[in-house]
Coordinates of C-alpha atoms in Angstrom, one line a residue:
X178 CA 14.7 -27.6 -7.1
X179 CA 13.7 -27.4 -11.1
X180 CA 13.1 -31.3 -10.7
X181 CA 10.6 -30.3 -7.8
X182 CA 8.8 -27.8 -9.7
X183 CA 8.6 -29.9 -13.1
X184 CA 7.0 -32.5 -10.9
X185 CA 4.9 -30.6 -8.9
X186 CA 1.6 -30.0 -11.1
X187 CA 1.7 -34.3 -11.9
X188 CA 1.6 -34.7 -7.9
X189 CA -1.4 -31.8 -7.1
X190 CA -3.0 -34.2 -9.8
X191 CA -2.5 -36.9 -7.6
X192 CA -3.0 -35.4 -4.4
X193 CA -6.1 -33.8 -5.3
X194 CA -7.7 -37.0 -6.9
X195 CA -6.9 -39.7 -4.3
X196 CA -6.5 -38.0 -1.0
X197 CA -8.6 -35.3 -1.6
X198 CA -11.3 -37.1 -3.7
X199 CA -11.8 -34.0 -6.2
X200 CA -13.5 -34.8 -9.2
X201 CA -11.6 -35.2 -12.2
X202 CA -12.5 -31.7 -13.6
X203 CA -11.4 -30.4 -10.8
X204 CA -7.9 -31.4 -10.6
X205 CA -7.2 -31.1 -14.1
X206 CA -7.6 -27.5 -14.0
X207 CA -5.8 -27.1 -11.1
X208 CA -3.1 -28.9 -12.4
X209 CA -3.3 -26.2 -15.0
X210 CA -3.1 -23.5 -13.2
X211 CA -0.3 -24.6 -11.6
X212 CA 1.4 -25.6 -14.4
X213 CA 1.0 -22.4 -16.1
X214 CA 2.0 -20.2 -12.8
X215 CA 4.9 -22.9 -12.4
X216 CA 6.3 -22.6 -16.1
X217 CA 6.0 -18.5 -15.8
X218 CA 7.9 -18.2 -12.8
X219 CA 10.4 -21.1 -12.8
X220 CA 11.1 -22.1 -16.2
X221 CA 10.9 -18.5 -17.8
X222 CA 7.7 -19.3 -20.3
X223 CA 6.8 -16.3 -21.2
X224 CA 2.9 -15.1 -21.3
X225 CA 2.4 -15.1 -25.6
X226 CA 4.5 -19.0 -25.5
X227 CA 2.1 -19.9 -22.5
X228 CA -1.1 -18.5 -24.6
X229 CA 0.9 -20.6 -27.6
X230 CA 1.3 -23.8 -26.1
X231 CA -2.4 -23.7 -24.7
X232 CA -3.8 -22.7 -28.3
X233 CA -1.5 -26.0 -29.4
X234 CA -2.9 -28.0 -27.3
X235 CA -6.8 -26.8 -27.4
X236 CA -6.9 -28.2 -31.1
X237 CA -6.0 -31.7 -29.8
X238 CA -8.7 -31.7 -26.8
X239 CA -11.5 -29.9 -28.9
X240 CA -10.9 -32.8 -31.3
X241 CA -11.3 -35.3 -28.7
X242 CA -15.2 -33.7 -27.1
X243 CA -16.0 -33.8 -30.4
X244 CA -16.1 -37.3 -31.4
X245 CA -17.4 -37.7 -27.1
X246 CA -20.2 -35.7 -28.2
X247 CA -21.5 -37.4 -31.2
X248 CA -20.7 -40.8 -29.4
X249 CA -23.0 -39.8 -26.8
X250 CA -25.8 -38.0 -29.1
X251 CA -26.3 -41.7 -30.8
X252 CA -26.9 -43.2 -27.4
X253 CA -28.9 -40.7 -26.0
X254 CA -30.8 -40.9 -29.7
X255 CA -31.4 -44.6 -29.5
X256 CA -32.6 -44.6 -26.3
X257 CA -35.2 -42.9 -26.9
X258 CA -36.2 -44.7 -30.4
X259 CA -36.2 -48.2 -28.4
X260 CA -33.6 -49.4 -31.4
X261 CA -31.6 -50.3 -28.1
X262 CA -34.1 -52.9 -26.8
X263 CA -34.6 -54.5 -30.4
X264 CA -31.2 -55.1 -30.5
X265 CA -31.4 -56.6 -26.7
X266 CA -33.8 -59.0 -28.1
X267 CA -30.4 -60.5 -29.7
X268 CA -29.4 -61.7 -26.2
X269 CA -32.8 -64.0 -26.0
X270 CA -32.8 -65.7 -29.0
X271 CA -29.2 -66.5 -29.7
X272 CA -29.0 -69.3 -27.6
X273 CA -30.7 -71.0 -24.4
X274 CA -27.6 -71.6 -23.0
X275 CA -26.8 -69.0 -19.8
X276 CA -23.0 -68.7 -20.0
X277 CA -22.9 -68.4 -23.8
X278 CA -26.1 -65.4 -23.5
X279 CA -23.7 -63.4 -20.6
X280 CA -20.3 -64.1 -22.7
X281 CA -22.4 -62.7 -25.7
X282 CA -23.5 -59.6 -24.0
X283 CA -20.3 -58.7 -21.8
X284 CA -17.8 -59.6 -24.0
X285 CA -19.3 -58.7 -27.9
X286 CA -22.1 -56.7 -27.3
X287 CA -21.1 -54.5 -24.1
X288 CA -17.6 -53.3 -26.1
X289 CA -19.1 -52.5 -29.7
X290 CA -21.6 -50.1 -27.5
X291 CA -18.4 -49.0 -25.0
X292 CA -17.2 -48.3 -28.7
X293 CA -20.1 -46.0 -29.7
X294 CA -20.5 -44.0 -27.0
X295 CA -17.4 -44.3 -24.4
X296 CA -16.9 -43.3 -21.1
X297 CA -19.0 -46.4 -19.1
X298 CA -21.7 -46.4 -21.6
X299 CA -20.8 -49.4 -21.8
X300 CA -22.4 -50.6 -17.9
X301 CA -25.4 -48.5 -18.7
X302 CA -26.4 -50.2 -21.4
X303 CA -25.5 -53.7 -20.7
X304 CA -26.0 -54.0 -17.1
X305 CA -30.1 -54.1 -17.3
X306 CA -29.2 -56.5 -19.8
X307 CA -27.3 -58.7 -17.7
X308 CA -29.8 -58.4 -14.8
X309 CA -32.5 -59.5 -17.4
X310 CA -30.1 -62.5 -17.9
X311 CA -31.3 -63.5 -14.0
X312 CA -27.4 -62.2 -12.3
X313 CA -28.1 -59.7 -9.2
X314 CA -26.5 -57.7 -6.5
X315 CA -22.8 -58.4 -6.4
X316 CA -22.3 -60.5 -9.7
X317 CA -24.6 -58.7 -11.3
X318 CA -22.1 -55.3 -10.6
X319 CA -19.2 -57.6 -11.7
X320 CA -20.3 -58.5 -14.6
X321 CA -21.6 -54.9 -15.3
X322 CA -17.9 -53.5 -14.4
X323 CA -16.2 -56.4 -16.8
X324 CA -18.1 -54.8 -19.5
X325 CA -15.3 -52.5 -19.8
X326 CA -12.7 -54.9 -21.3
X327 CA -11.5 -53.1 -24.8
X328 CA -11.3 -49.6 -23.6
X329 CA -8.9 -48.7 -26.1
X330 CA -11.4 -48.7 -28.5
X331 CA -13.9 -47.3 -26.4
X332 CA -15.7 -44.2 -27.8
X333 CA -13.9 -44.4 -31.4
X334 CA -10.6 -44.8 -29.7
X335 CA -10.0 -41.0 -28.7
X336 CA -8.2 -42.3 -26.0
X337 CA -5.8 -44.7 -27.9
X338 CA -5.9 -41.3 -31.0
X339 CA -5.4 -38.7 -28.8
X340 CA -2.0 -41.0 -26.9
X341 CA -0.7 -41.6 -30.1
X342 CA -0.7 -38.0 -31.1
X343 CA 1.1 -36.8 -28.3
X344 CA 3.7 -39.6 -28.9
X345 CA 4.1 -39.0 -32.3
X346 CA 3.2 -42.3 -33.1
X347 CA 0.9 -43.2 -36.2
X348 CA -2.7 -44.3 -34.5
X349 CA -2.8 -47.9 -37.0
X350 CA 0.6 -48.4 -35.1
X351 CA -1.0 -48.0 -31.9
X352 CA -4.3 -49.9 -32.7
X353 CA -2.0 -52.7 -34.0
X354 CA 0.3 -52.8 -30.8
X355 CA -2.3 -52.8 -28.1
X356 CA -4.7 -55.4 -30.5
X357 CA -1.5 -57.6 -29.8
X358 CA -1.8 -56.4 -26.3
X359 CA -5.5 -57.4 -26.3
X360 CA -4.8 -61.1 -27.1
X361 CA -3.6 -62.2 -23.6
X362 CA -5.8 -59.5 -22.2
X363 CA -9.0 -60.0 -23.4
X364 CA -8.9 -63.4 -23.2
X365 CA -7.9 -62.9 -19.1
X366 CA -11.1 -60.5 -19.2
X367 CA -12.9 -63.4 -21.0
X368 CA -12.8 -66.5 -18.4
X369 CA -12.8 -63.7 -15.6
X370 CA -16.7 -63.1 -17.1
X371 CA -17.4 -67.0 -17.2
X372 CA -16.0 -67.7 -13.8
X373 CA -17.8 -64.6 -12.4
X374 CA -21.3 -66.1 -13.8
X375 CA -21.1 -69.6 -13.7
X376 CA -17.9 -70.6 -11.6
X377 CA -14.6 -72.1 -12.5
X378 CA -15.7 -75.8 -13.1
X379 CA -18.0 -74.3 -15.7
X380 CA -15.9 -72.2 -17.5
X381 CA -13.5 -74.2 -17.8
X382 CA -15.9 -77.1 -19.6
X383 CA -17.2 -74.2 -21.7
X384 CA -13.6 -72.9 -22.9
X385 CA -14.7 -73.7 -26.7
X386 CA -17.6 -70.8 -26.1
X387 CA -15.3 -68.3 -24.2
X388 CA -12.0 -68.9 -26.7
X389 CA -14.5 -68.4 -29.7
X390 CA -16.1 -65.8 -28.6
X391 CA -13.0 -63.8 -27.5
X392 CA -11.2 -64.9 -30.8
X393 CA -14.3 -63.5 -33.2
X394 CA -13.7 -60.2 -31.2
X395 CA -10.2 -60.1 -31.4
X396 CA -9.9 -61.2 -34.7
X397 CA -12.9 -57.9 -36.0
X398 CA -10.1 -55.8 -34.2
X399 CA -7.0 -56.8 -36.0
X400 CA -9.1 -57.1 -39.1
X401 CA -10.3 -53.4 -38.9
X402 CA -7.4 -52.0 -37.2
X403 CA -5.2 -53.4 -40.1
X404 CA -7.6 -52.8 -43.1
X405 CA -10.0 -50.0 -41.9
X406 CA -9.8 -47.6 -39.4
X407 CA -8.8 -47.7 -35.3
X408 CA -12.0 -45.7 -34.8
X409 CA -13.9 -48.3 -35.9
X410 CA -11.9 -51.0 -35.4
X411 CA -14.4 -52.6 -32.1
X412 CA -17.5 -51.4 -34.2
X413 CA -16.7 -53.4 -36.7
X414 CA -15.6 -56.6 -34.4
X415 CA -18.5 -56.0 -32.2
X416 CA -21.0 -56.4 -35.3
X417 CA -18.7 -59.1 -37.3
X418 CA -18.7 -61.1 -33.8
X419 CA -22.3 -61.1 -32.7
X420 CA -23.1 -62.3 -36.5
X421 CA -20.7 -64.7 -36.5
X422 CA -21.5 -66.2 -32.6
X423 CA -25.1 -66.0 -33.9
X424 CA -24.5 -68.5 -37.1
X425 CA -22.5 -70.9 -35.0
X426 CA -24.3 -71.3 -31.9
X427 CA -27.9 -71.1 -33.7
X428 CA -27.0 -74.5 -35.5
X429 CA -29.0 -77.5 -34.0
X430 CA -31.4 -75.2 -32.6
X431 CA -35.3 -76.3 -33.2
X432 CA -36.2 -75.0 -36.5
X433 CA -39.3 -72.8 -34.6
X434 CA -37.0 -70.1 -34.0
X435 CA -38.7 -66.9 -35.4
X436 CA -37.2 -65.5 -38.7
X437 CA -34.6 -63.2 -37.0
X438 CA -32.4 -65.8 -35.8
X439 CA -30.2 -62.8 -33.7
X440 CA -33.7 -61.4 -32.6
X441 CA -37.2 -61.8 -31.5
X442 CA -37.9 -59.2 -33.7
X443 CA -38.2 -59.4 -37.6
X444 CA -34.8 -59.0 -39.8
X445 CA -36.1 -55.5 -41.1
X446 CA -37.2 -54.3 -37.4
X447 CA -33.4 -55.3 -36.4
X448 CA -32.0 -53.9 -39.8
X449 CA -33.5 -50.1 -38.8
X450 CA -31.8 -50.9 -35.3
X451 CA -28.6 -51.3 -37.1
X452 CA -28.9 -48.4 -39.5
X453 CA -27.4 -45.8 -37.7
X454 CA -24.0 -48.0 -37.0
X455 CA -23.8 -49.2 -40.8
X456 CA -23.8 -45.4 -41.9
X457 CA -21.0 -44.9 -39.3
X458 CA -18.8 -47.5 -40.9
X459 CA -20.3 -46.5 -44.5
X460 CA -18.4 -43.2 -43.7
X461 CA -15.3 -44.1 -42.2
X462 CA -14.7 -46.6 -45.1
X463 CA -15.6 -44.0 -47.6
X464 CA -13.7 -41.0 -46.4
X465 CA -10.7 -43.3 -45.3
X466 CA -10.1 -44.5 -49.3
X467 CA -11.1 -41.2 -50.4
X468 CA -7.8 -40.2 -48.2
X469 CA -5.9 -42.6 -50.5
X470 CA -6.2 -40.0 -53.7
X471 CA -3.3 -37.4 -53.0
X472 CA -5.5 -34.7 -53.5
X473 CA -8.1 -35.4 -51.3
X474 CA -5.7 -36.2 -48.6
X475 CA -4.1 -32.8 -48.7
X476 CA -7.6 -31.4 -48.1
X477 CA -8.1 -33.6 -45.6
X478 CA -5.3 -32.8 -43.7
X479 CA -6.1 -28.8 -43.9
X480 CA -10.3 -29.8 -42.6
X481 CA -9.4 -32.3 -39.9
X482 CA -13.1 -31.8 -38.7
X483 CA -14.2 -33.6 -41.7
X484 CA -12.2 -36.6 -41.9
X485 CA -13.0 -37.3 -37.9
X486 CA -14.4 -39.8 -36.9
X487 CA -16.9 -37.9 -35.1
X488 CA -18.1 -36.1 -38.2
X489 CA -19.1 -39.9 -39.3
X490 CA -21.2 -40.5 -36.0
X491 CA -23.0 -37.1 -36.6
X492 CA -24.0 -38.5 -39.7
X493 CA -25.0 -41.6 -37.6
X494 CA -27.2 -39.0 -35.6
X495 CA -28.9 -37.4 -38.6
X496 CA -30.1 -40.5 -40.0
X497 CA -31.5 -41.4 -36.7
X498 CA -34.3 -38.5 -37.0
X499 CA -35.7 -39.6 -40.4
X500 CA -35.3 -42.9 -39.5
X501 CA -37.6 -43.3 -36.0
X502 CA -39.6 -40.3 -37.4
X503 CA -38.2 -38.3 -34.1
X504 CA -40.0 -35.1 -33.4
X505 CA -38.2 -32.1 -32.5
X506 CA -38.9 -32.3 -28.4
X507 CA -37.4 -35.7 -28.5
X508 CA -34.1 -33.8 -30.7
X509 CA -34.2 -31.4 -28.1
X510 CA -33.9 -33.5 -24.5
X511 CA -31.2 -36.0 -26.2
X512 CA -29.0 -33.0 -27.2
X513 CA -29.3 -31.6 -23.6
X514 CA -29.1 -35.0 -21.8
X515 CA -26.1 -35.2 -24.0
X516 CA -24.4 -31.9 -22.6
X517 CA -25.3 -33.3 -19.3
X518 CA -23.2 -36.4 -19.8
X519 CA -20.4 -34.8 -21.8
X520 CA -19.6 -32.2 -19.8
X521 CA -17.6 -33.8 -17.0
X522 CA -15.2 -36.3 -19.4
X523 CA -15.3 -33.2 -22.0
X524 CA -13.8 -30.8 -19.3
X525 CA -11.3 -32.8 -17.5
X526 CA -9.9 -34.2 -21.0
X527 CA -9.2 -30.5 -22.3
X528 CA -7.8 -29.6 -18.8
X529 CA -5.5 -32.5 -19.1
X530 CA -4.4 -32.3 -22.7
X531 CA -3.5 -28.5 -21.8
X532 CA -1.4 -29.3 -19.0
X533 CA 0.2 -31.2 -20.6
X534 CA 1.5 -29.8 -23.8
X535 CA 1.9 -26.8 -21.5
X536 CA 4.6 -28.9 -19.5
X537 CA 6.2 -30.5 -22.8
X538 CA 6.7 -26.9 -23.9
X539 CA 8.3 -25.5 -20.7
X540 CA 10.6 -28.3 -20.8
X541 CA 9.4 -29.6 -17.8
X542 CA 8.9 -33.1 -18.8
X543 CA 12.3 -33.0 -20.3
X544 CA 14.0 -32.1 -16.6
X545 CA 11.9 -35.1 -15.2
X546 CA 12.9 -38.0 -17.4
X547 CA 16.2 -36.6 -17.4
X548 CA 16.5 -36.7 -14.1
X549 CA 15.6 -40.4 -13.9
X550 CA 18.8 -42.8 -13.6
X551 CA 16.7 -45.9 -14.4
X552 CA 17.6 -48.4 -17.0
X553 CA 15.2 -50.3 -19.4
X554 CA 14.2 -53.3 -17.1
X555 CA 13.2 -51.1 -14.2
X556 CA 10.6 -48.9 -16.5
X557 CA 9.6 -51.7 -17.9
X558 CA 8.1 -52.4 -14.6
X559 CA 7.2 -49.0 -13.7
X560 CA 5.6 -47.5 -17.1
X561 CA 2.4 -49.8 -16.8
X562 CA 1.9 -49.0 -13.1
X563 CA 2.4 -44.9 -14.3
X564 CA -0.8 -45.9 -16.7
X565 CA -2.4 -47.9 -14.7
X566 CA -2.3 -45.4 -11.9
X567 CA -4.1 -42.5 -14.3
X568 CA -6.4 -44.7 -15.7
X569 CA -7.7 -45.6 -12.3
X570 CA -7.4 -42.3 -11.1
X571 CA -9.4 -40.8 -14.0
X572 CA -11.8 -43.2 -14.8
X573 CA -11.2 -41.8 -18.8
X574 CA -8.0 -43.8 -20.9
X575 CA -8.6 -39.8 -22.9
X576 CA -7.5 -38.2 -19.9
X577 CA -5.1 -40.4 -18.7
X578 CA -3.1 -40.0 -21.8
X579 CA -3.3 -37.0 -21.8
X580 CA -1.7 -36.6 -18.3
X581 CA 0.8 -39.5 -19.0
X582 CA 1.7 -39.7 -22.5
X583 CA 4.2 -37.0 -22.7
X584 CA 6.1 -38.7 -19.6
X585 CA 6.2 -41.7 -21.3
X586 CA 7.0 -41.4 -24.4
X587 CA 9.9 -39.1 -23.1
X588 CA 11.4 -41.1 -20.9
X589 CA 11.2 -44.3 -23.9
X590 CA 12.9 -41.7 -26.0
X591 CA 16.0 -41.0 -23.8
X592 CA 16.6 -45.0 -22.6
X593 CA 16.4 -45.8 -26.3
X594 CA 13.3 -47.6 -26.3
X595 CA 10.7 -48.4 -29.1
X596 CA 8.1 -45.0 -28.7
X597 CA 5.5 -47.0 -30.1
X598 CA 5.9 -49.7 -27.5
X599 CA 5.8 -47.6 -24.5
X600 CA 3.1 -45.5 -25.7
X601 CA 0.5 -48.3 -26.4
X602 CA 2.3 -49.8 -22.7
X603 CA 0.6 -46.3 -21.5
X604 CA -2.4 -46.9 -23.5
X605 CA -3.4 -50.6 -22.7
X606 CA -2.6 -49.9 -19.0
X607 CA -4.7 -47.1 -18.8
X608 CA -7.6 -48.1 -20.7
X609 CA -7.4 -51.6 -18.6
X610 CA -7.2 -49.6 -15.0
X611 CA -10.8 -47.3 -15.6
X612 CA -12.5 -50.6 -15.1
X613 CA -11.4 -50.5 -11.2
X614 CA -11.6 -46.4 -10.9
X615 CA -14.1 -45.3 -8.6
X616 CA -16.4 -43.5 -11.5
X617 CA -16.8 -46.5 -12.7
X618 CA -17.4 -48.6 -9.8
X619 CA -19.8 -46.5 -8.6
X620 CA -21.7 -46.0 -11.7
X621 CA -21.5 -50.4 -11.8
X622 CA -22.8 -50.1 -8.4
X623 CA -25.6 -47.9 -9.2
X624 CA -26.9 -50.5 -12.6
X625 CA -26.5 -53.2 -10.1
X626 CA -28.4 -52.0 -7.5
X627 CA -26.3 -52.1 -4.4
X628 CA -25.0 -48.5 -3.6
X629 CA -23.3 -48.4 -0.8
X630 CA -21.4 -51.4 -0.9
X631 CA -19.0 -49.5 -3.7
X632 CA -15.6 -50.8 -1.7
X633 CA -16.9 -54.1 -1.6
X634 CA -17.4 -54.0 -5.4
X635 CA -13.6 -52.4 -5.8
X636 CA -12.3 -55.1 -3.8
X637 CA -13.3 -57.4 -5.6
X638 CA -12.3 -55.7 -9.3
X639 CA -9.0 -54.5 -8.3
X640 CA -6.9 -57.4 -7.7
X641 CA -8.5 -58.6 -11.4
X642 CA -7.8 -54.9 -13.0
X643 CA -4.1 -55.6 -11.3
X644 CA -3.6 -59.0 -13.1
X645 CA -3.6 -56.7 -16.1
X646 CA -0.6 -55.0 -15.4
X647 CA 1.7 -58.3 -14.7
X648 CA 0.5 -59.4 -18.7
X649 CA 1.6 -56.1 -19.9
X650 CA 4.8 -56.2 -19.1
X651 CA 5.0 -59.6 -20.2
X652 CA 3.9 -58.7 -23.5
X653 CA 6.4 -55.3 -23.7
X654 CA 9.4 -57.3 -22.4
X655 CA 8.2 -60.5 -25.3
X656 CA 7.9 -57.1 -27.8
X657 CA 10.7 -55.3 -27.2
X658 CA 13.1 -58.9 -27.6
X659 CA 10.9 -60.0 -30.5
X660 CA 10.9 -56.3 -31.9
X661 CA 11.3 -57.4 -36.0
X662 CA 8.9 -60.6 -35.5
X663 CA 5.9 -59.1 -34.1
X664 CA 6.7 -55.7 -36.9
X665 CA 6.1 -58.7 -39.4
X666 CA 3.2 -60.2 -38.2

């Protein structure tokens, strides 16, 4: 009967989402409420340890919408500035080849933004892009959807942050781990965008252009998430990538190319496009080995606010102002499209992250891992479908950790299994499985032009966004038996 109860706020989650088709808001505070009237009457949490446990776990979420917020204030910013559509002018000039321009925008460009922003900014801001590139209706909403290959990095990471908070697990671990992850990954994500644009035969006779592409990314991110920060970790890659793809395809080009060899604009026009993500990484270098001085560290640690990465983006937004001489009406319509866009992925993150820390503290995740006679090799299997399942589910690798995570790392924990392992298991999974969640198939749908042929589009992304799951359990069973080599690499 306990076992019934513990489990029953996961499964209204479940119910509500795919049978019901609530939004995600929606079930996350119901899943709340039930969790909170579940823990009162069943598991004797008393009222002040409920008000507790939801205090706890506000700090957490608040933390999260933060950094959403000033993720999505730079976008909405830019795209009123036009700094956007200088930097699109990258796409024209760095090469006449058409596989190399879509592997440039899907695959580097497409992720740094995702990085930025979050939350399918991703699609909005590459698919016109790819559309310009000549790909329509269904290949076109592909290609728009496979934008959303390094999630866990996606909007600073708060997704891959928040996961590794509630497993207790350092975020460079995590960033490290699901990097690794990434390898296999990203470059499954990579041929699936040059098969999707130009076929099999050609991707294949291009592999040189998709493996160096992929391999500039992937290198950025183990780079930054080593060296840097995991917040910035696919802002850095995205920027160190389209430099470096710029340099080796632009040699043997005609020598008429305009100055800007990553633009058709002038190097100082694309410069100002760039400013706003240079301050961002100015700050999160400088406040990272400011953190390296004991002292500052410790006052770091009691103003979490300041050392965030969002605080850094805010910056970001500040200098926009000055920058593109903004007036204040302009100021005023980005901060409120911003609320507009926030809201949804703002609410059903803090409705998750309350639910549960409010089921950790009631001891109802405990009861529900213990309660599971499985051994190792059968969660293996079943961890990245759990992650998958919320990911899809949620459309947000934020909320799905926060609905997961707990579980997870719980049940690693009492089978004697690596935390940090299963966690970023959770976290790639997750992240992976938004790409194939109806959110975000309806807002590729949308960019593409061809609403109303939304299952088609799933159809067609879910078996891919399925393929994920078999390579991370490849990659947790190679971790787990190669525990002290990969520690080492």
């Amino acid at each position: 009967m306990l076992l019934v109860a513990a489990v029953s706020p996961l499964i209204l989650v479940v119910v509500l989402l795919l049978l019901f088709r609530r939004s995600a808001v929606e079930a996350s505070f119901a899943g709340l409420l039930w969790a909170v009237a579940t823990g009162v009457s069943m598991f004797g949490l008393s009222w002040s340890a409920t008000g507790e446990s939801l205090l706890d776990g506000l700090d957490p979420a608040l933390r999260v919408v933060y950094v959403l917020s000033t993720g999505l204030w730079l976008y909405q910013l830019l795209r009123r500035t036009g700094a956007l559509e200088r930097m699109a002018g990258t796409v024209e000039r760095i090469s006449p080849d058409p596989l190399r321009r879509v592997l440039f925008v899907v695959i580097v460009i497409a992720p740094f933004l995702e990085a930025v922003s979050g939350f399918g900014a991703g699609i909005v801001l590459a698919g016109p892009l790819i559309m310009a590139l000549g790909y329509k209706g269904m290949q076109a909403g592909m290609l728009s959807l496979l934008t959303q290959n390094l999630v866990p990095w996606g909007a600073m990471a708060v997704g891959t942050t928040l996961g590794a908070e509630i497993a207790g697990v350092h975020p460079r671990q995590i960033g490290i781990l699901s990097t690794l992850f990434a390898v296999p990954i990203f470059i499954y994500w990579s041929y699936a965008v040059a098969v999707t644009a130009a076929g099999w035969r050609q991707a294949v006779k291009q592999s040189w252009d998709v493996l160096l592409a992929a391999g500039l990314m992937l290198a950025g991110l183990s780079i930054a998430n080593r060296f840097l920060t995991v917040e910035a970790a696919c802002v850095f890659a995205g920027l160190a990538a389209a430099g470096g793809l710029g340099l080796i395809w632009r040699k043997g080009r005609e020598k008429r190319l305009q100055p800007s060899f990553l633009s058709g604009e002038s190097p100082v026009s694309l410069m100002k496009a760039l400013v706003p993500y240079l301050v961002f990484l100015a700050m999160i270098a400088g406040t990272r080995l400011l953190n390296m001085i004991p002292l500052i560290a410790d006052w770091f640690k009691n103003h979490p606010y300041l050392y965030s990465p969002g605080t850094a983006m805010l910056v970001a937004c500040i200098s926009v102002v000055p920058l593109f001489r903004m007036d204040g009406q302009e100021v005023r319509n980005s901060l409120r499209d911003t609320w507009k866009q926030v809201r949804p992925a703002a609410l059903s993150t803090i409705g998750f992250v309350l639910m549960g820390m409010l089921l950790k503290d009631a001891g109802m995740i405990e009861i529900i891992t213990g309660s599971m006679s499985i051994d190792g090799a059968v969660y293996l299997l079943a961890a990245p479908l759990i992650g998958g399942l919320g990911g899809w589910m949620t459309g947000s690798n934020a909320a799905a950790n926060a609905m997961w995570m707990h579980f997870q790392a719980g049940m690693a924990r009492s089978l004697g299994m690596p935390t940090d392992v299963m966690a970023s298991v959770q976290n790639t999974a997750a992240a992976n499985l938004t790409m194939a969640s109806p959110s975000r198939v309806a807002l590729g749908a949308a960019v593409a032009g061809i609403i109303g042929r939304e299952g088609e589009l799933l159809q067609k992304v879910l078996p891919l966004s399925l393929g994920v799951l078999g390579l991370v359990v490849v990659c947790s069973i190679l971790f787990l038996a190669f525990g002290e080599l990969w520690q080492n690499l």
